[in-house]
PDB file of C-alpha atoms and ligand atoms in Angstrom:
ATOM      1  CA  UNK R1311      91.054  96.984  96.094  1.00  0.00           C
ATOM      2  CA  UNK R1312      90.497  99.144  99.025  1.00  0.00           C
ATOM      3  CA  UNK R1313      87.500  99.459 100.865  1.00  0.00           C
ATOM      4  CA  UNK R1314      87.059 101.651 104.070  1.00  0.00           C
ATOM      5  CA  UNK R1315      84.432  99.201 105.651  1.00  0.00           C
ATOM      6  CA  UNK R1316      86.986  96.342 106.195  1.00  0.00           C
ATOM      7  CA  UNK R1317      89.496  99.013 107.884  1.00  0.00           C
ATOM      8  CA  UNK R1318      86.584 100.258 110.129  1.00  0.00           C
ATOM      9  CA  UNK R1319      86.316  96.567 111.011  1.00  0.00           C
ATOM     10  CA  UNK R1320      89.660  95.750 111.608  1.00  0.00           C
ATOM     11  CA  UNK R1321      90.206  98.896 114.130  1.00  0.00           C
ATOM     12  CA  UNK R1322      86.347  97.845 115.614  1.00  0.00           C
ATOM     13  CA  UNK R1323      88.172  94.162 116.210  1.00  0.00           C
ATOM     14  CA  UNK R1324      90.972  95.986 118.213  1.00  0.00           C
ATOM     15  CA  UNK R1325      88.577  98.751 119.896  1.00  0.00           C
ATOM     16  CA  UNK R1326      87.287  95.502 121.902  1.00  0.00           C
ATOM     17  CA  UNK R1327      90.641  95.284 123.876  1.00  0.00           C
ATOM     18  CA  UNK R1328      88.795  98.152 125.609  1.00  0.00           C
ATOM     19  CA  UNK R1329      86.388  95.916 127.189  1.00  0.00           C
ATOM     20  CA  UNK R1330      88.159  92.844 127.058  1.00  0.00           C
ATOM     21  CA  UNK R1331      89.982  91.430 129.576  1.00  0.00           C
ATOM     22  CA  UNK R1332      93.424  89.748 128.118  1.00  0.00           C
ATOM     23  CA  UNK R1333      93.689  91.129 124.464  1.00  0.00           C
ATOM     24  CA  UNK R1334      95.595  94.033 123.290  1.00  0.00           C
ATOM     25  CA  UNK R1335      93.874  96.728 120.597  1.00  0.00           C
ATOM     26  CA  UNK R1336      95.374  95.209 117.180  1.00  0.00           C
ATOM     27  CA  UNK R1337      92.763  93.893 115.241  1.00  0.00           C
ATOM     28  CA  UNK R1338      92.838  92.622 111.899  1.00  0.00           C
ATOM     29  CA  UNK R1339      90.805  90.811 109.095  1.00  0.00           C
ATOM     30  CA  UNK R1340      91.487  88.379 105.744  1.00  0.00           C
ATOM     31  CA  UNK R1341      89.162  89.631 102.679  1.00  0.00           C
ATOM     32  CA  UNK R1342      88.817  87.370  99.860  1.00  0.00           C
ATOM     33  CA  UNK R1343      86.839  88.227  96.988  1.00  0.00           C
ATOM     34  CA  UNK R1344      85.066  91.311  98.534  1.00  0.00           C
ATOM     35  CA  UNK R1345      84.179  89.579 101.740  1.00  0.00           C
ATOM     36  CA  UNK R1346      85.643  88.974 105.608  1.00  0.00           C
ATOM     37  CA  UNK R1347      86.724  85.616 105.866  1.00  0.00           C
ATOM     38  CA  UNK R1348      88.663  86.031 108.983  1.00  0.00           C
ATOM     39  CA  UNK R1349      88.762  88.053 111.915  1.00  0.00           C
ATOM     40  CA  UNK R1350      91.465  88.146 114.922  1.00  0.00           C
ATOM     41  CA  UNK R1351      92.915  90.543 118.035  1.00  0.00           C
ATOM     42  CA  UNK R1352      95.264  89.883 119.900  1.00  0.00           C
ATOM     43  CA  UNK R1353      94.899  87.801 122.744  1.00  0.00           C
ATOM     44  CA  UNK R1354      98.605  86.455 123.866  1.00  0.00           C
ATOM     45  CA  UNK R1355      97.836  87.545 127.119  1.00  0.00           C
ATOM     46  CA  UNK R1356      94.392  85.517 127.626  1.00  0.00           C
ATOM     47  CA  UNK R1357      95.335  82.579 125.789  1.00  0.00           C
ATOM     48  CA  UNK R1358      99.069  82.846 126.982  1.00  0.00           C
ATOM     49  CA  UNK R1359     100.167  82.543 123.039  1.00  0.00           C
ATOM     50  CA  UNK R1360     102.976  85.132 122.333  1.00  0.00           C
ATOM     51  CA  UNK R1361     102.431  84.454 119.045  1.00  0.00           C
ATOM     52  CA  UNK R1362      98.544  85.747 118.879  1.00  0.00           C
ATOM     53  CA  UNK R1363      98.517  89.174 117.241  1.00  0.00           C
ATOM     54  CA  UNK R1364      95.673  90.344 115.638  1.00  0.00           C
ATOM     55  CA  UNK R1365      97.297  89.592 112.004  1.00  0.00           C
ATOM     56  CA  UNK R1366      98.173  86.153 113.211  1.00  0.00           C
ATOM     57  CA  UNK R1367      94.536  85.164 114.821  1.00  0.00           C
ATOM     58  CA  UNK R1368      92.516  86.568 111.458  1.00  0.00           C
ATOM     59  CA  UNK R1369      95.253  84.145 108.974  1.00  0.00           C
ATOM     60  CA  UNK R1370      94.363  81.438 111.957  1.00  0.00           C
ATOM     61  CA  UNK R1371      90.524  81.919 111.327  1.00  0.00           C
ATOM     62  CA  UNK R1372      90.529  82.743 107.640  1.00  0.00           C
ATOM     63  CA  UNK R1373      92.273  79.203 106.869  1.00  0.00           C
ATOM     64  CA  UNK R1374      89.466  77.679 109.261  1.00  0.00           C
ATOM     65  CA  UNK R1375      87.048  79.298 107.629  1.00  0.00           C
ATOM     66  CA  UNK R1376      88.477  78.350 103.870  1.00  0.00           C
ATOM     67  CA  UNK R1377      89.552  74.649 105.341  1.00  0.00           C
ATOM     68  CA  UNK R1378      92.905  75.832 103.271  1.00  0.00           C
ATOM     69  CA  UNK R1379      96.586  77.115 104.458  1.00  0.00           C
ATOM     70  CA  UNK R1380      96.518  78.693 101.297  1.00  0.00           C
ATOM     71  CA  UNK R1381      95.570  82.571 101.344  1.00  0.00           C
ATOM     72  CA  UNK R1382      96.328  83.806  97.931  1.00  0.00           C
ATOM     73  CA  UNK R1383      94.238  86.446  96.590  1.00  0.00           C
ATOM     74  CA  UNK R1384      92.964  87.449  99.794  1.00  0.00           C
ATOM     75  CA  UNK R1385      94.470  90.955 101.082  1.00  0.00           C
ATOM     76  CA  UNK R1386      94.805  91.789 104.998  1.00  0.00           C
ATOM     77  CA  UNK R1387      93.778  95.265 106.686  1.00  0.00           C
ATOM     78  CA  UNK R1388      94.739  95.801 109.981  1.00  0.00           C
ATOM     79  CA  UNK R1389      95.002  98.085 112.378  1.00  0.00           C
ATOM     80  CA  UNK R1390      98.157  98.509 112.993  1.00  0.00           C
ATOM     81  CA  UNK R1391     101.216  98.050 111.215  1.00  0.00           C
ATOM     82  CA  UNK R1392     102.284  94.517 111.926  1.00  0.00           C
ATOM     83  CA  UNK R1393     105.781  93.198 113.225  1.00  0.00           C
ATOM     84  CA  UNK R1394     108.224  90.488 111.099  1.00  0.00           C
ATOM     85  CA  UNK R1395     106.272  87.936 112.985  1.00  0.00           C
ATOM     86  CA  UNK R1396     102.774  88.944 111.299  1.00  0.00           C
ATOM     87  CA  UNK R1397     104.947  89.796 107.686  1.00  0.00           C
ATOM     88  CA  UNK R1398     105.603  86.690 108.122  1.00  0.00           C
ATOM     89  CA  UNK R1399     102.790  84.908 108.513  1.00  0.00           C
ATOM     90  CA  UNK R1400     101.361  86.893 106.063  1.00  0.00           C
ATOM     91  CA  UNK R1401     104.184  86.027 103.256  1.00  0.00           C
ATOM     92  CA  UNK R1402     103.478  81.558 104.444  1.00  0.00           C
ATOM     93  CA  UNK R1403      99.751  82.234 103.589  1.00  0.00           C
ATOM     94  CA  UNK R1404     100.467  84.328 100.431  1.00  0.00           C
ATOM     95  CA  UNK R1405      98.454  87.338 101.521  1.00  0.00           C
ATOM     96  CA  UNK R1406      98.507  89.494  97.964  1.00  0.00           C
ATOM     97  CA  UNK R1407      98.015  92.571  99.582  1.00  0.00           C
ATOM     98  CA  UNK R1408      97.756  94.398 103.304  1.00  0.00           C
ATOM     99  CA  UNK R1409      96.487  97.769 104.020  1.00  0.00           C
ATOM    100  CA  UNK R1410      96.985  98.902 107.356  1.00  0.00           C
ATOM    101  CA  UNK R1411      96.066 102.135 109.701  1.00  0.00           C
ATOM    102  CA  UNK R1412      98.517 102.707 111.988  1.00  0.00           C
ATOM    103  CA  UNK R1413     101.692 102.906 111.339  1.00  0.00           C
ATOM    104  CA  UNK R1414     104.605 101.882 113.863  1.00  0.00           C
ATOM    105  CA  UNK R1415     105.796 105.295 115.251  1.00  0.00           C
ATOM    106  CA  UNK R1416     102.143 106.270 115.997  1.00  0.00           C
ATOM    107  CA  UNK R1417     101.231 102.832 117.857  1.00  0.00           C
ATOM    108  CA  UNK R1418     104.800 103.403 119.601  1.00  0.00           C
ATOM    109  CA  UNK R1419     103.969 106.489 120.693  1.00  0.00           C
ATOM    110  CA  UNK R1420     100.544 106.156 121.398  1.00  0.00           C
ATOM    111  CA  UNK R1421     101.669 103.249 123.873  1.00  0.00           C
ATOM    112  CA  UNK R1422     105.253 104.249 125.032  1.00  0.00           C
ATOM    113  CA  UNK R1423     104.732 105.161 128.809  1.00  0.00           C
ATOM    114  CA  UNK R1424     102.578 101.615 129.590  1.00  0.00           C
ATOM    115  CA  UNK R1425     104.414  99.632 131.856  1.00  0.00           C
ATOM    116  CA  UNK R1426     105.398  95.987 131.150  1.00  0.00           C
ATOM    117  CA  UNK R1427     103.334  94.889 133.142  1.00  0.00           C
ATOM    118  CA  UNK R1428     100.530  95.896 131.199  1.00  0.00           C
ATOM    119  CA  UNK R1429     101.488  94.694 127.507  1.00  0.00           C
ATOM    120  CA  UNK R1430     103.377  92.248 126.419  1.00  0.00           C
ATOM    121  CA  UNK R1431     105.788  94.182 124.780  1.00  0.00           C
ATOM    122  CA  UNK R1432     107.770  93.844 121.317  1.00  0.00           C
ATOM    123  CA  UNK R1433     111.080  95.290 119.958  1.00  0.00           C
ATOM    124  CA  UNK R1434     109.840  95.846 116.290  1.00  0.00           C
ATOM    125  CA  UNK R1435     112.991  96.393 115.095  1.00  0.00           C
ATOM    126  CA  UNK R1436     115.749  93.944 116.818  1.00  0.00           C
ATOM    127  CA  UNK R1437     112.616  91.409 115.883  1.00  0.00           C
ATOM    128  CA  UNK R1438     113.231  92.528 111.813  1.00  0.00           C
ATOM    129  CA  UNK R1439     116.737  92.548 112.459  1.00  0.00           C
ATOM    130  CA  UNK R1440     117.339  88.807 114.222  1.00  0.00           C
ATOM    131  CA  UNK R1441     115.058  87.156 111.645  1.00  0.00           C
ATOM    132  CA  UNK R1442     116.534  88.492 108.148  1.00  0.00           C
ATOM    133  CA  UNK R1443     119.511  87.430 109.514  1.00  0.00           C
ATOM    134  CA  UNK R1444     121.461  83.981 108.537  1.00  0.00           C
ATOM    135  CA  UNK R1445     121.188  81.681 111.658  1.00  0.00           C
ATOM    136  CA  UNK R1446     124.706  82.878 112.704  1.00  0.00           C
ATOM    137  CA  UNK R1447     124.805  86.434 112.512  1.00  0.00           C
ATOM    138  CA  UNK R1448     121.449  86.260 115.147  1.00  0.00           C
ATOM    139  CA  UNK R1449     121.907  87.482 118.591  1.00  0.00           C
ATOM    140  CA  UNK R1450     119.996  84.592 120.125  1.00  0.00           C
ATOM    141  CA  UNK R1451     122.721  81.236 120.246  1.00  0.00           C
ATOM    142  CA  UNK R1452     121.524  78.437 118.254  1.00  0.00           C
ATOM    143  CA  UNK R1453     123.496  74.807 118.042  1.00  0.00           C
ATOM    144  CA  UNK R1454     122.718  71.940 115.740  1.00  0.00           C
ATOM    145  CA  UNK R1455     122.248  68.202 117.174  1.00  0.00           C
ATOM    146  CA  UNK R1456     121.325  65.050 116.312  1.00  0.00           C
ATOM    147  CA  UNK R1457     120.135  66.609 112.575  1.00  0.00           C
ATOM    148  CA  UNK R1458     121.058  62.441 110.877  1.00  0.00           C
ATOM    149  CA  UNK R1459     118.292  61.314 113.249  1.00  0.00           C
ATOM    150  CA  UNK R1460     115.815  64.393 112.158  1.00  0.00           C
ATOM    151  CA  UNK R1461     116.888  63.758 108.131  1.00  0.00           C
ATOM    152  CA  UNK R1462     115.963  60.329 108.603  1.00  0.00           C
ATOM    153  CA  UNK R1463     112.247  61.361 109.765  1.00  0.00           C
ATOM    154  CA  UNK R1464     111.640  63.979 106.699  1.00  0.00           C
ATOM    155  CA  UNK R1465     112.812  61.501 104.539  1.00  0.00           C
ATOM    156  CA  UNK R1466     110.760  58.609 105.436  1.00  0.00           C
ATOM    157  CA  UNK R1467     108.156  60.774 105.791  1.00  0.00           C
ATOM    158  CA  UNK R1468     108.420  62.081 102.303  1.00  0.00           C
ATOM    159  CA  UNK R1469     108.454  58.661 101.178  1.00  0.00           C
ATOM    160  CA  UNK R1470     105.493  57.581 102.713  1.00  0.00           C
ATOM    161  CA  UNK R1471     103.839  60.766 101.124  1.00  0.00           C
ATOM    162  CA  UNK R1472     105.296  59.476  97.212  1.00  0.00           C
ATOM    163  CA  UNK R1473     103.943  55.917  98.522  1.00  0.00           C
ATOM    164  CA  UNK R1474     100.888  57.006  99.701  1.00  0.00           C
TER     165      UNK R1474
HETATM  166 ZN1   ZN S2297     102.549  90.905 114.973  1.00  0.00          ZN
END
């Protein structure tokens, strides 16, 4: 269910890019049973991680803090509206619910004259597009190799797990 307080929190978390050196304002936190049990912002450029985004880092610390990989029944609220990337991240974890502030026109807008050098910058939308595609319809090439040797590792590895 809804609560204002965790929203505040999650557009405090990306209010901090204002004084902090290497992180961009999208903040986000994990709520499970009434209570923060992650937080993140995104800090790709600090920590040279393209794929830290304020959705990403809060999943990252929630599943620290729960010692699980396992999110359902926790709901997200971030500040922004997240990109396939964070969907997705949110949809491995089982997230069962995100409420979010901004939504992708206004951040666009809001940050559409920065130059590149300034953000990392995403295309929302050919990033949707090349990932709900099948693997040959995507615009960036992709070959297969060597996928006998690979088999052979997931399936002595998944005998070793039945073993085990
Ligand atoms: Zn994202």
């Amino acid at each position: 269910m809804y609560q204002e307080t965790f929203m505040r929190q999650a557009i405090a978390l990306s209010a901090k890019a204002l004084d902090t050196k290497g992180t961009e304002p999208f903040g986000a936190v994990v709520v499970q049973n009434g209570k923060i049990v992650g937080e993140g912002i995104n800090r790709s450029l600090a920590t040279f991680d393209p794929t830290s985004h304020g959705e990403t880092e809060a999943i990252r610390d929630a599943c620290k803090t729960l010692q699980t990989v396992d999110l359902r029944g926790c709901e997200i609220y971030t500040s922004c509206e997240p990109c396939a990337l964070c969907v997705a991240a949110m949809a491995i974890a089982g997230i069962t619910k995100m409420y979010y502030a901004a939504n992708l026109s206004q951040s666009d807008a809001a940050l559409q004259n920065l130059p590149e050098t300034n953000r990392f910058p995403i295309d929302v939308d050919h990033l949707r597009h090349e990932c709900g595609r099948p693997l040959s319809a995507r615009k960036m090439p992709a070959q297969q190799a060597l996928s006998a040797e690979a088999v052979e590792v997931l399936r002595a590895w998944a005998a070793q797990q039945q073993n085990g």
